[in-house]
XYZ file of C-alpha atoms in Angstrom:
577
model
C 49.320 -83.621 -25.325
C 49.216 -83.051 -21.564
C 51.147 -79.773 -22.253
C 48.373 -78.549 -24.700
C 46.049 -79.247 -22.147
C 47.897 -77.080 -19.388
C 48.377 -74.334 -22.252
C 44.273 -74.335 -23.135
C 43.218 -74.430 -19.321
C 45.841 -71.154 -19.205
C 44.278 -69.202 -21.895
C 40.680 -70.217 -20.944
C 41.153 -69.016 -17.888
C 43.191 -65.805 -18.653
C 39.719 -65.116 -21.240
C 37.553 -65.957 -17.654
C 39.862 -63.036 -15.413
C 39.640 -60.883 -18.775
C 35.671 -61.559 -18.859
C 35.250 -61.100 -15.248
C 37.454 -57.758 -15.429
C 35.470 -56.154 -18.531
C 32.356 -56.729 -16.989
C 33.344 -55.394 -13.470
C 34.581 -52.390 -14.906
C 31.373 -52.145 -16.753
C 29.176 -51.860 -13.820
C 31.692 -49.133 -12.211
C 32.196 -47.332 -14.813
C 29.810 -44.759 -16.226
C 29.820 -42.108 -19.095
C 28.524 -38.681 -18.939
C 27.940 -36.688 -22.242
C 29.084 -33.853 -22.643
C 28.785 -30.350 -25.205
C 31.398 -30.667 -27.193
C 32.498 -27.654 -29.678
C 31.460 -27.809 -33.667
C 28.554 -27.730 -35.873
C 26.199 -25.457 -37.488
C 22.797 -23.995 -36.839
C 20.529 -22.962 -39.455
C 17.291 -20.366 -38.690
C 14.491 -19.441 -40.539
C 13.620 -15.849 -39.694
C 10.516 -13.716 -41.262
C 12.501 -10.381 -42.786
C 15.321 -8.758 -44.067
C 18.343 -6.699 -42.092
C 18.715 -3.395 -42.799
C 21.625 -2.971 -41.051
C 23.772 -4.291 -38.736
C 24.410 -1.821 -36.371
C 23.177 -1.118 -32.638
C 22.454 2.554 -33.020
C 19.912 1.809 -36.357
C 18.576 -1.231 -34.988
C 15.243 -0.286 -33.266
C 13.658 -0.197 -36.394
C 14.446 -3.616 -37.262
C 13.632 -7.035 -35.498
C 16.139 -8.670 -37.725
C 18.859 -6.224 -37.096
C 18.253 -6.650 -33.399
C 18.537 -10.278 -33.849
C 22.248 -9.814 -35.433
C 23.427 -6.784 -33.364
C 22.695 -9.434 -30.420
C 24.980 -12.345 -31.660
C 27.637 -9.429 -33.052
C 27.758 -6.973 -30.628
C 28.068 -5.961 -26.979
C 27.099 -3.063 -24.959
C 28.601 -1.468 -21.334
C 26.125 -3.200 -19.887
C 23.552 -6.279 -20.144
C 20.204 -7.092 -18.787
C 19.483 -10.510 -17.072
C 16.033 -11.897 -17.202
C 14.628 -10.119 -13.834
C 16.176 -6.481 -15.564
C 18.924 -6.314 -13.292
C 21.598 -4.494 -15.326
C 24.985 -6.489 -15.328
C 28.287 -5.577 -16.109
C 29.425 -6.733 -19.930
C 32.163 -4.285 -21.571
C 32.137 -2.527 -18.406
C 33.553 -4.419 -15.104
C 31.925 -1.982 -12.891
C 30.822 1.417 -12.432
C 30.134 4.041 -9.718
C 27.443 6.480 -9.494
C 28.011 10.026 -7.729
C 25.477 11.215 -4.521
C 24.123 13.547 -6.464
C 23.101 11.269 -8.802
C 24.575 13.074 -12.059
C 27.905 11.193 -12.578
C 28.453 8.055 -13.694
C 31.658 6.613 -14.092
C 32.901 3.052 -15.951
C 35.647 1.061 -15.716
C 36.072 -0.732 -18.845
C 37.418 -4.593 -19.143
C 41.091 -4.990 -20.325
C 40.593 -8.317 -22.300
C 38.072 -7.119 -25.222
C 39.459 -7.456 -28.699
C 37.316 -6.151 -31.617
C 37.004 -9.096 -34.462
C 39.740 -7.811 -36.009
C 41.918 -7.863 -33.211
C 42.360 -4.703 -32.301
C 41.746 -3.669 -28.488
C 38.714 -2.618 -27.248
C 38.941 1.146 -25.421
C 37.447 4.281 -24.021
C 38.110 5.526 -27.675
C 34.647 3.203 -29.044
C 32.655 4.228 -26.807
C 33.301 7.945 -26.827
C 32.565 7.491 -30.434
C 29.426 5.683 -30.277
C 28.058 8.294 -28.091
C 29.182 11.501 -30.240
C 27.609 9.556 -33.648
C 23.915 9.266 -30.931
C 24.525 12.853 -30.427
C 25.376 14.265 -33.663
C 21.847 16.445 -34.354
C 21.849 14.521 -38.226
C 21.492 11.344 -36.683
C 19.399 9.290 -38.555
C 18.504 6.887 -36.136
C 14.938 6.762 -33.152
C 14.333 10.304 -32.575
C 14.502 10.048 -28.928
C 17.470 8.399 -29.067
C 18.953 11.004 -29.926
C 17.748 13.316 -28.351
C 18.185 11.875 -24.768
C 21.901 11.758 -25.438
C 22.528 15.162 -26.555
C 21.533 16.234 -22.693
C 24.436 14.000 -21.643
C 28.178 14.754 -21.690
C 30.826 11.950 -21.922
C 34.730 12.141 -21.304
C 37.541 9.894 -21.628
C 39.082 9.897 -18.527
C 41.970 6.736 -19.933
C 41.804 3.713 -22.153
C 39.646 1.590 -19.731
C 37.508 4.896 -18.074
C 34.606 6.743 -19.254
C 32.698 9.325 -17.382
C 28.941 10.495 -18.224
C 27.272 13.529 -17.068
C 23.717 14.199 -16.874
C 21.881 17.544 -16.067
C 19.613 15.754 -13.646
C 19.339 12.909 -11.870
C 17.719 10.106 -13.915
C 17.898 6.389 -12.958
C 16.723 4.697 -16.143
C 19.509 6.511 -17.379
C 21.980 2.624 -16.889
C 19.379 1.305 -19.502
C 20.920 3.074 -22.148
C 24.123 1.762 -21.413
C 23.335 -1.608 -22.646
C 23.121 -0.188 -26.290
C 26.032 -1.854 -28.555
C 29.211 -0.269 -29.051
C 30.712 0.873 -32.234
C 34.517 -0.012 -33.415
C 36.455 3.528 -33.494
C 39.069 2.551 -35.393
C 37.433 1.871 -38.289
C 34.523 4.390 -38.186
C 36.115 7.070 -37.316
C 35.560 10.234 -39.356
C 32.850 8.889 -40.959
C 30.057 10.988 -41.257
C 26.436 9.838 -39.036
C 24.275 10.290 -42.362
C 26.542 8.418 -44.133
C 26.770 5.566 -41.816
C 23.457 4.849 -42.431
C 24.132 3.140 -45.848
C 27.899 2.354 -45.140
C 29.148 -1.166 -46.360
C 30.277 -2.141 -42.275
C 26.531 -2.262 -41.733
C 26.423 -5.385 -43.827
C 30.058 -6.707 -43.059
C 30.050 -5.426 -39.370
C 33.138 -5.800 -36.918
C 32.400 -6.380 -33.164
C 33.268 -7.552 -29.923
C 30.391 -10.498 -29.336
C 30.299 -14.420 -29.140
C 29.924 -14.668 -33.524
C 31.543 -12.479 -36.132
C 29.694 -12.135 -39.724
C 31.670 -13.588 -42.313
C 29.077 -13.563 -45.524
C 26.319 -11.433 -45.925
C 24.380 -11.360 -48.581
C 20.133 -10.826 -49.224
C 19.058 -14.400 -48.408
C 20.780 -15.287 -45.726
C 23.891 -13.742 -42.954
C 26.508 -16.510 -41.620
C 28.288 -15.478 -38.411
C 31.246 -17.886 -36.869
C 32.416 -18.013 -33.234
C 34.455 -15.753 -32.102
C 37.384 -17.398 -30.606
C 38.523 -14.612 -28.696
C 35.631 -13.431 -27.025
C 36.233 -12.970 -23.493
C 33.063 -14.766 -22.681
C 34.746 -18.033 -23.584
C 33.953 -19.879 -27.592
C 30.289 -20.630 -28.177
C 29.927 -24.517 -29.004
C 28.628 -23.541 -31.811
C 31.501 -23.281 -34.568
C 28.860 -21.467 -37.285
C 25.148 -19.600 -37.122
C 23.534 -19.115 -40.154
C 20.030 -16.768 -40.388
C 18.196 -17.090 -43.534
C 15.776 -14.679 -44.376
C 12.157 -15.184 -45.491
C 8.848 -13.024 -46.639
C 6.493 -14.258 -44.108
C 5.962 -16.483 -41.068
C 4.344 -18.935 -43.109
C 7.680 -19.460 -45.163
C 9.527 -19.541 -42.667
C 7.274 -22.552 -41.382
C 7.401 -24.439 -44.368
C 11.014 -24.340 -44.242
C 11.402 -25.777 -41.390
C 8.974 -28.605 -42.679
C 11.669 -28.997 -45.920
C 14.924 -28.891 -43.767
C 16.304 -26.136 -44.605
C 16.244 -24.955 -41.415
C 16.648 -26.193 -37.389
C 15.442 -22.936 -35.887
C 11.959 -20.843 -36.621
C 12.618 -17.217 -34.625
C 9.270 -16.779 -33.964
C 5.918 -19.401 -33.947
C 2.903 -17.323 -34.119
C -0.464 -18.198 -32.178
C -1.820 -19.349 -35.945
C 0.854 -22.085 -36.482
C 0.970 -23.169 -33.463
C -1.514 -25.996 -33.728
C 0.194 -27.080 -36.887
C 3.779 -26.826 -34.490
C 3.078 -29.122 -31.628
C 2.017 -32.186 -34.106
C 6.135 -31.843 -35.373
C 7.740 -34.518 -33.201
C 11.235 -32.736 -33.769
C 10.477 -29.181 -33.565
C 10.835 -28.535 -29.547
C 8.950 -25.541 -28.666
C 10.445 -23.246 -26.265
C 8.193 -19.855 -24.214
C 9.314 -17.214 -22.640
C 7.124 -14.295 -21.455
C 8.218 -10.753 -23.234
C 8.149 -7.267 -22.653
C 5.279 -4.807 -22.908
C 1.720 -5.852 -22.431
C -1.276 -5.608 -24.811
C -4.402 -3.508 -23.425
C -7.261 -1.115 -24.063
C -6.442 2.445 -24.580
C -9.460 4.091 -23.116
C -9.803 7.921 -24.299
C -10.127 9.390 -20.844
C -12.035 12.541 -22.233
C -15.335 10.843 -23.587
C -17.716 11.270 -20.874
C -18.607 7.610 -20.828
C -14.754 6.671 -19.843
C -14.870 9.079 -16.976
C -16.468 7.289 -14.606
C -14.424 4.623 -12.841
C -16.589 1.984 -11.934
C -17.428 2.111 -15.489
C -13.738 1.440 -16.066
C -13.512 -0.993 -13.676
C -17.242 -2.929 -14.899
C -15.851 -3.397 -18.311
C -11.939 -4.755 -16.775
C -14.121 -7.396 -14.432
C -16.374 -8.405 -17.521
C -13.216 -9.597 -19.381
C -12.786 -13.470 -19.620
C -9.277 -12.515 -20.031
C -7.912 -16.980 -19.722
C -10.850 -17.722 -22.257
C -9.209 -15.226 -24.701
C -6.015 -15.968 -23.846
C -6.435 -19.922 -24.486
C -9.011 -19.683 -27.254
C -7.665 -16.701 -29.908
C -3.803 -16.536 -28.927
C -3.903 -20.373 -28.400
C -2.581 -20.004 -25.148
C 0.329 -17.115 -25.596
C -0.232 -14.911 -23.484
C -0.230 -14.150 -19.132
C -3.420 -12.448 -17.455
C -1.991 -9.053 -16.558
C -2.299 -6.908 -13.562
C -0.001 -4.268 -13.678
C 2.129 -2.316 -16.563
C 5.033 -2.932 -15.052
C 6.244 -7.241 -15.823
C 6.469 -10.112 -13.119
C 9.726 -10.801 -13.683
C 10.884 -6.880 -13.224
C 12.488 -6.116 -9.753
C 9.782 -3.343 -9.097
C 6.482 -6.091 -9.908
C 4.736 -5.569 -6.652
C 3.354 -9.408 -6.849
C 0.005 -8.347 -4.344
C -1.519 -5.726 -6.384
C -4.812 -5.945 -6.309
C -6.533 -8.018 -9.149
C -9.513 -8.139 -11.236
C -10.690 -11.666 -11.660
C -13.713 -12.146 -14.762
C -16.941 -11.716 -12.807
C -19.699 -10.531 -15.057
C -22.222 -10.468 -12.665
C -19.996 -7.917 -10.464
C -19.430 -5.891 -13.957
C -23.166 -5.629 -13.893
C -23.775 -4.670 -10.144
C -21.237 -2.183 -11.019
C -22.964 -0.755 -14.004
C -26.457 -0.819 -12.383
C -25.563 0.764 -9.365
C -23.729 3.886 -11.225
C -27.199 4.596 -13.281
C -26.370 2.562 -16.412
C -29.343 0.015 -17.111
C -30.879 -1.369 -20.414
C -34.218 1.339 -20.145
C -35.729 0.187 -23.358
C -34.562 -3.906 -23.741
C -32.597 -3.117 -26.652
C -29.734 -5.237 -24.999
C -27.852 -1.560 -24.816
C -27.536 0.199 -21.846
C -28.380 3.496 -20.918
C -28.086 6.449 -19.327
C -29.825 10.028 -18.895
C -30.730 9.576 -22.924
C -26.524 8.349 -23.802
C -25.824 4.604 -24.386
C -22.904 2.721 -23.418
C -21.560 1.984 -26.405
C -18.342 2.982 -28.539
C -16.180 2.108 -31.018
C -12.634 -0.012 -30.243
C -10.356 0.316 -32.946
C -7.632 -2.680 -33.999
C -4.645 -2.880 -35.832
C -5.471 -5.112 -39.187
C -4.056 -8.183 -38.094
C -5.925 -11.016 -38.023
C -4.901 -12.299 -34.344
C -6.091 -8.161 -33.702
C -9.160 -8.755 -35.083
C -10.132 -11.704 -33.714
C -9.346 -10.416 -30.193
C -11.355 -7.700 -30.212
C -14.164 -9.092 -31.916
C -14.350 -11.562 -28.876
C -13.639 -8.683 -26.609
C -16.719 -6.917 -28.093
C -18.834 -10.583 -27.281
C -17.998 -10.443 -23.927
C -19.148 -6.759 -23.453
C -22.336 -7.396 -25.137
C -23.022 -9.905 -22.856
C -23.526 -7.141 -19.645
C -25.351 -4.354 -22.069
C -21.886 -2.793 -23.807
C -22.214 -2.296 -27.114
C -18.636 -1.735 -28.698
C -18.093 -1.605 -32.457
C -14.799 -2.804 -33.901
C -13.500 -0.592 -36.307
C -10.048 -2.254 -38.501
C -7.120 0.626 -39.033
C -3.811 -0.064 -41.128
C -1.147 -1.116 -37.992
C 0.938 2.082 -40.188
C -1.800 4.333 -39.082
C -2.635 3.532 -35.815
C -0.201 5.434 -33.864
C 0.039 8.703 -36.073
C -3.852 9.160 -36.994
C -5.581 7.338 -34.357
C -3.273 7.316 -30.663
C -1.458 10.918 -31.279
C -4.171 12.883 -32.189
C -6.485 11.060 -29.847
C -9.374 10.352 -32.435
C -10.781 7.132 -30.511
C -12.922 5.519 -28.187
C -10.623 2.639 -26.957
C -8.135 1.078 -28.875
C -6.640 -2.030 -28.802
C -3.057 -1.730 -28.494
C 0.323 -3.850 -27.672
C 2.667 -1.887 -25.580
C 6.284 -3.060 -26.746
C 8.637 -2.091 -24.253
C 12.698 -1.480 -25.362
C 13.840 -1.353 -21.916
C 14.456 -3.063 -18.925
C 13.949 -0.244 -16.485
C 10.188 0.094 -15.395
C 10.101 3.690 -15.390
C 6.399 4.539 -17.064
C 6.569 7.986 -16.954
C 6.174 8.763 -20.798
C 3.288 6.262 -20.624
C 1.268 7.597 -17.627
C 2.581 10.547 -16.124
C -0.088 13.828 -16.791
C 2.873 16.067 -18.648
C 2.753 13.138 -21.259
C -0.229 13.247 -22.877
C -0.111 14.178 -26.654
C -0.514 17.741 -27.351
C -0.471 20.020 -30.624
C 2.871 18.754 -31.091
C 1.509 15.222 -31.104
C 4.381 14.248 -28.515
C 4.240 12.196 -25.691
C 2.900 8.991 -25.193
C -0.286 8.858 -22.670
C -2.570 8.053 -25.212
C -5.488 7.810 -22.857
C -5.159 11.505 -21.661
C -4.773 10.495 -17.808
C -4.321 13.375 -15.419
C -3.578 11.824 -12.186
C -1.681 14.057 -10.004
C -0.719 11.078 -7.326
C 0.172 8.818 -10.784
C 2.747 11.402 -11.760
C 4.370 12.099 -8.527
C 4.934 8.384 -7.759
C 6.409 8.190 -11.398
C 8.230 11.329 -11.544
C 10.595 11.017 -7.842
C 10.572 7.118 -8.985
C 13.239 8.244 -11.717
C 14.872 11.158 -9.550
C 16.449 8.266 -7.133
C 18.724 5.748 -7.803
C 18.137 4.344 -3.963
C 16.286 0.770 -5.280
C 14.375 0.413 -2.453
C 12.889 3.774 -2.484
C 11.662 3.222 -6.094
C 10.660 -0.146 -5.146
C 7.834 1.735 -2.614
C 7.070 3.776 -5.675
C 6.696 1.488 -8.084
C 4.527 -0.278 -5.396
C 2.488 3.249 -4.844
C 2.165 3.669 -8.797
C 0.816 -0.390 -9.509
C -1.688 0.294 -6.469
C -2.653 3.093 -7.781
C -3.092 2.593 -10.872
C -4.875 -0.930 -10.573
C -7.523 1.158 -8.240
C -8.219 3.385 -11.169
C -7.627 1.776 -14.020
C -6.790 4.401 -16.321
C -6.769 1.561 -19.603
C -7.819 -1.801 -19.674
C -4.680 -4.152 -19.156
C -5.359 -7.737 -20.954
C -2.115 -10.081 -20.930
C 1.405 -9.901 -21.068
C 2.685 -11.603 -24.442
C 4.327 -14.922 -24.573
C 6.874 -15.440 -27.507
C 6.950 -19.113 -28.969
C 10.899 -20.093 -30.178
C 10.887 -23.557 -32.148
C 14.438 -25.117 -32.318
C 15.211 -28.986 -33.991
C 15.602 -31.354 -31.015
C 19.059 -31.726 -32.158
C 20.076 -28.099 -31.179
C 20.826 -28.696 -27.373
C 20.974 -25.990 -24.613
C 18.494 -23.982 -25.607
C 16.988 -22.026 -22.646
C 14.543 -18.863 -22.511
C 13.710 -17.061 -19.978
C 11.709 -13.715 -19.609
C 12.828 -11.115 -22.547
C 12.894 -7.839 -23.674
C 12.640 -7.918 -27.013
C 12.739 -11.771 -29.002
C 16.489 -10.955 -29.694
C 16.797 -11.949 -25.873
C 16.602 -15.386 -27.149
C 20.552 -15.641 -27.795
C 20.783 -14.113 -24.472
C 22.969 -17.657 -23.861
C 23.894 -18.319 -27.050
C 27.546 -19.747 -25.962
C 25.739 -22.826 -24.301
C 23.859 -23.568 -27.549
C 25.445 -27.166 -28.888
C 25.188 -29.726 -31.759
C 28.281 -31.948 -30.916
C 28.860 -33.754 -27.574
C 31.643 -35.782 -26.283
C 31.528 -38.885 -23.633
C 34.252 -38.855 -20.652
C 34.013 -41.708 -18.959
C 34.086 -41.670 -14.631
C 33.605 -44.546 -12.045
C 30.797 -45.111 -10.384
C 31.005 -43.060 -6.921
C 33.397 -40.734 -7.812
C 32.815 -37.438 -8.515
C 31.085 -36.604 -11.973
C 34.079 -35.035 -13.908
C 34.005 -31.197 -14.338
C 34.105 -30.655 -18.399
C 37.287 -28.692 -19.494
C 36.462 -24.703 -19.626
C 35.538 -23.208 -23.360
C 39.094 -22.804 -25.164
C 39.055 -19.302 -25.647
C 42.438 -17.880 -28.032
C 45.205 -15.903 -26.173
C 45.284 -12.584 -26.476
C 48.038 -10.622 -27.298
C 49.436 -8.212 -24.272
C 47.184 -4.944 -24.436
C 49.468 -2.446 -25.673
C 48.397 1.845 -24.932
C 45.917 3.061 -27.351
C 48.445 5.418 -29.145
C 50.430 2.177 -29.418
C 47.790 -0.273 -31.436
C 47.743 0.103 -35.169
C 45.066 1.533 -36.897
C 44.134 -0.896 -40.140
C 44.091 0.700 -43.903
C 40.349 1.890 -44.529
């Protein structure tokens, strides 16, 4: 009995040391969660790809959406539109400004597993050069005044005819797989079945395509390192509102784009996290520079500082949008952040009006001068956001004595009958920019103003001689701090003026399930910019487990599948068609 006694004292004591072990450990041990690789995410998106391929996309929001997740170019932009290198490691530009040549990364695979060369690009820029290609006109026609050479596998050499510095912008444009395109006609590329079933060198590969929906899976060899994400699929839908109610179903985690209309009905979902990013372009006035009224620029200027630009802002785009002062974006390495602003003053606008001759002579509520009343017609695209924003813009005008009458256009009209042929008043209009560089010569400069040949794209007609030469030796230089001064010159300049009426830079609205971690935005180009870190995107994590004090452990690196050793080009097997 005494020996059972000794054997229980034993045991409860060993459970006491066990006890007091476990619970020490507990309080110096801690657990950190970690992404962890697997899953699939499911958006909603409003359209339908037309195809899959970087030189066609610009038509297509959807395609630029997939050409993102599938495809890479030379280069990439960050979010400030500092070019960085992708398929490229580096590149060198000669002093005179006209050669540019790129050393191409040895570790790029295509998805099928062939290497990556000199070869794919070489043919990506012939099928942008070919005169039948089908593709944005001026596309085309910019690369036809550049020659390209294969200097080896992993060099390629452009030549221009004059310097240009925008000219790295178009080296961010996706590159097309030789191997298998080769030989295959531009105009027939345009309908080919690799626009649907596309082979590139990005983080996802497509591996079903069909009309409702495109599924892409990671691509375990991209030299980026594996995306968490093991699967992406986009499903396609008619409208914005579909896409919504979607969401509200479950058939989707993601909704590409939340427009000001839904976005009430967005914030009261507790699980729909709602990310912003500011994008490219801006939305202003076009003001039609030749109508006497316009010519004046305190008139210009009266009608800028008369503009509760917050109040529409926060009360028609429900708060998505930025107050802009300048053409060229914040977040662009040329935004000269002190240019001067116009803040809403209505009494100034008035001072301004009155002491240039334009008062209300009769007390219509119209003012007047020498027998011509300040009043026009301001022309909107047919969408209802549109229309709302410029009938509120046309309140706040009447308010100082401007009458302005808002006149609806088709959006498929407005640039080819209204803007071209320059049969307007003022137009309301959203610049959207495709590129990173902020050259605005073909917006502003006085050669671009649309002529019989309905070219060029300075709508308002301006003619500003100090405008043009800040934009035009701007490109001429690749020295950054030179165009920096420029850029500076041109945004003083042009804020003094005011050549058109700038309201707000555009804010794009992403709504992702508060399940799909790792979702960050930050300023974009185009809403495609949204998988601009795509890789860090997760669904899964993992807990590792460290002691209190220590150092938090570093997570293992992104498996990423060896490659096999790069063999010459002559060397690698081409795959039956």
């Amino acid at each position: 009995m005494k020996h059972i006694r000794w054997q229980l004292l034993i045991a409860l004591t060993g459970v006491a040391l066990l006890g007091a072990t476990l619970a020490y450990l507990a309080l110096e041990t801690s657990f950190v969660a970690y992404p962890d690789w697997g899953g699939t995410y499911i958006e909603g998106i409003a359209g339908r790809p037309s195809a899959i391929n970087p030189i066609f996309s610009p038509y297509n929001d959807v395609d630029r959406d997939l050409v993102a997740l599938v495809f890479n170019g030379l280069t990439r932009a960050d979010e400030n539109g500092v070019l960085q290198p992708d398929l490229a490691t580096q590149w060198t530009i000669s002093p005179d400004g006209l050669v540019y040549t790129f050393t191409l990364r040895a570790d790029v695979v295509w998805h099928d597993g062939v290497f990556f060369s000199a070869d794919d690009v070489l043919y990506t820029i012939h099928a942008l050069q070919d005169p039948a290609y089908p593709g944005p006109p001026d596309l085309g026609t910019f690369w036809r005044t550049v020659s390209v050479t294969r200097v080896d596998d992993l060099t390629i050499r452009f030549q221009l005819t004059q310097p240009y510095a925008p000219f790295l912008d178009y080296t961010t444009i996706g590159i097309l797989p030789a191997h298998l395109l080769q030989g295959i006609a531009v105009t027939d590329l345009m309908a080919h079945p690799f626009n649907r079933r596309p082979i590139g060198t990005g983080p996802f590969q497509v591996i079903e395509s069909t009309a409702s929906q495109v599924m892409l899976e990671a691509n375990p060899r991209f030299y980026g390192g594996r995306p968490y994400l093991n699967r992406i699929i986009l499903k396609f839908y008619p409208n914005y509102e579909s896409v919504f109610a979607a969401y509200t179903r479950g058939e989707v985690e993601g909704i590409a784009r939340i427009l000001p209309a839904y976005l009430p009905q967005a914030r009261q979902l507790d699980r729909l996290d709602l990310k912003h990013a500011r994008l490219g372009g801006y939305s202003l006035i076009y003001l039609n520079l030749s109508k006497p009224i316009f010519q004046d620029k305190v008139v210009r200027q009266a009608l800028l500082y008369a503009l509760d630009r917050q109040r529409l802002i926060d009360e028609v785009l429900q708060g998505q949008g930025v107050i802009a002062h300048s053409p060229i974006g914040p977040s662009n390495w040329a935004y000269y952040s002190r240019v001067p602003i116009y803040p809403y003053d209505a009494q100034r606008a008035q001072t301004l009006l009155d002491g240039a001759g334009w008062r209300d002579s009769n007390g219509d509520g119209t003012r007047d001068k020498d027998r011509m009343e300040l009043a026009f017609n301001l022309i909107t695209p047919d969408d209802a956001t549109r229309v709302a924003l410029a009938q509120a813009i046309a309140q706040q005008w009447q308010a100082i004595g401007v009458r302005a009458t808002v006149q609806i256009v088709p959006t498929s009209l407005l640039v080819s009958q209204i803007l071209r042929p320059r049969q307007f008043d003022a137009v309301l209009y959203e610049w959207r920019t495709l590129s990173n560089d902020p050259d605005q010569y073909e917006n502003w400069h006085q050669t671009q103003v649309p002529g019989s040949t309905g070219l060029g794209q300075n709508y308002t007609g301006l003619n500003d001689r100090d405008i043009s030469e800040a934009l035009e030796t701007a490109r001429r230089t690749n020295d950054q701090g030179k165009r920096i001064e420029l850029y500076r010159k041109f945004q003083e300049l042009f804020a003094e003026r005011v050549p058109a009426l700038l309201l707000y830079y555009p804010i794009y609205t992403y709504g992702v399930d508060v399940r799909v971690q790792g979702v960050t935005l930050a300023p974009m180009l185009t809403a495609s910019d949204r998988f601009r870190y795509v890789t860090k995107w997760y669904l899964k994590t993992k807990r590792i487990a460290f002691n209190v004090g220590a150092e938090v452990p570093t997570p293992a690196p992104t498996p990423t599948r060896a490659l096999p050793q790069r063999l010459p080009t002559s060397s690698v097997p081409t795959p039956a068609p």
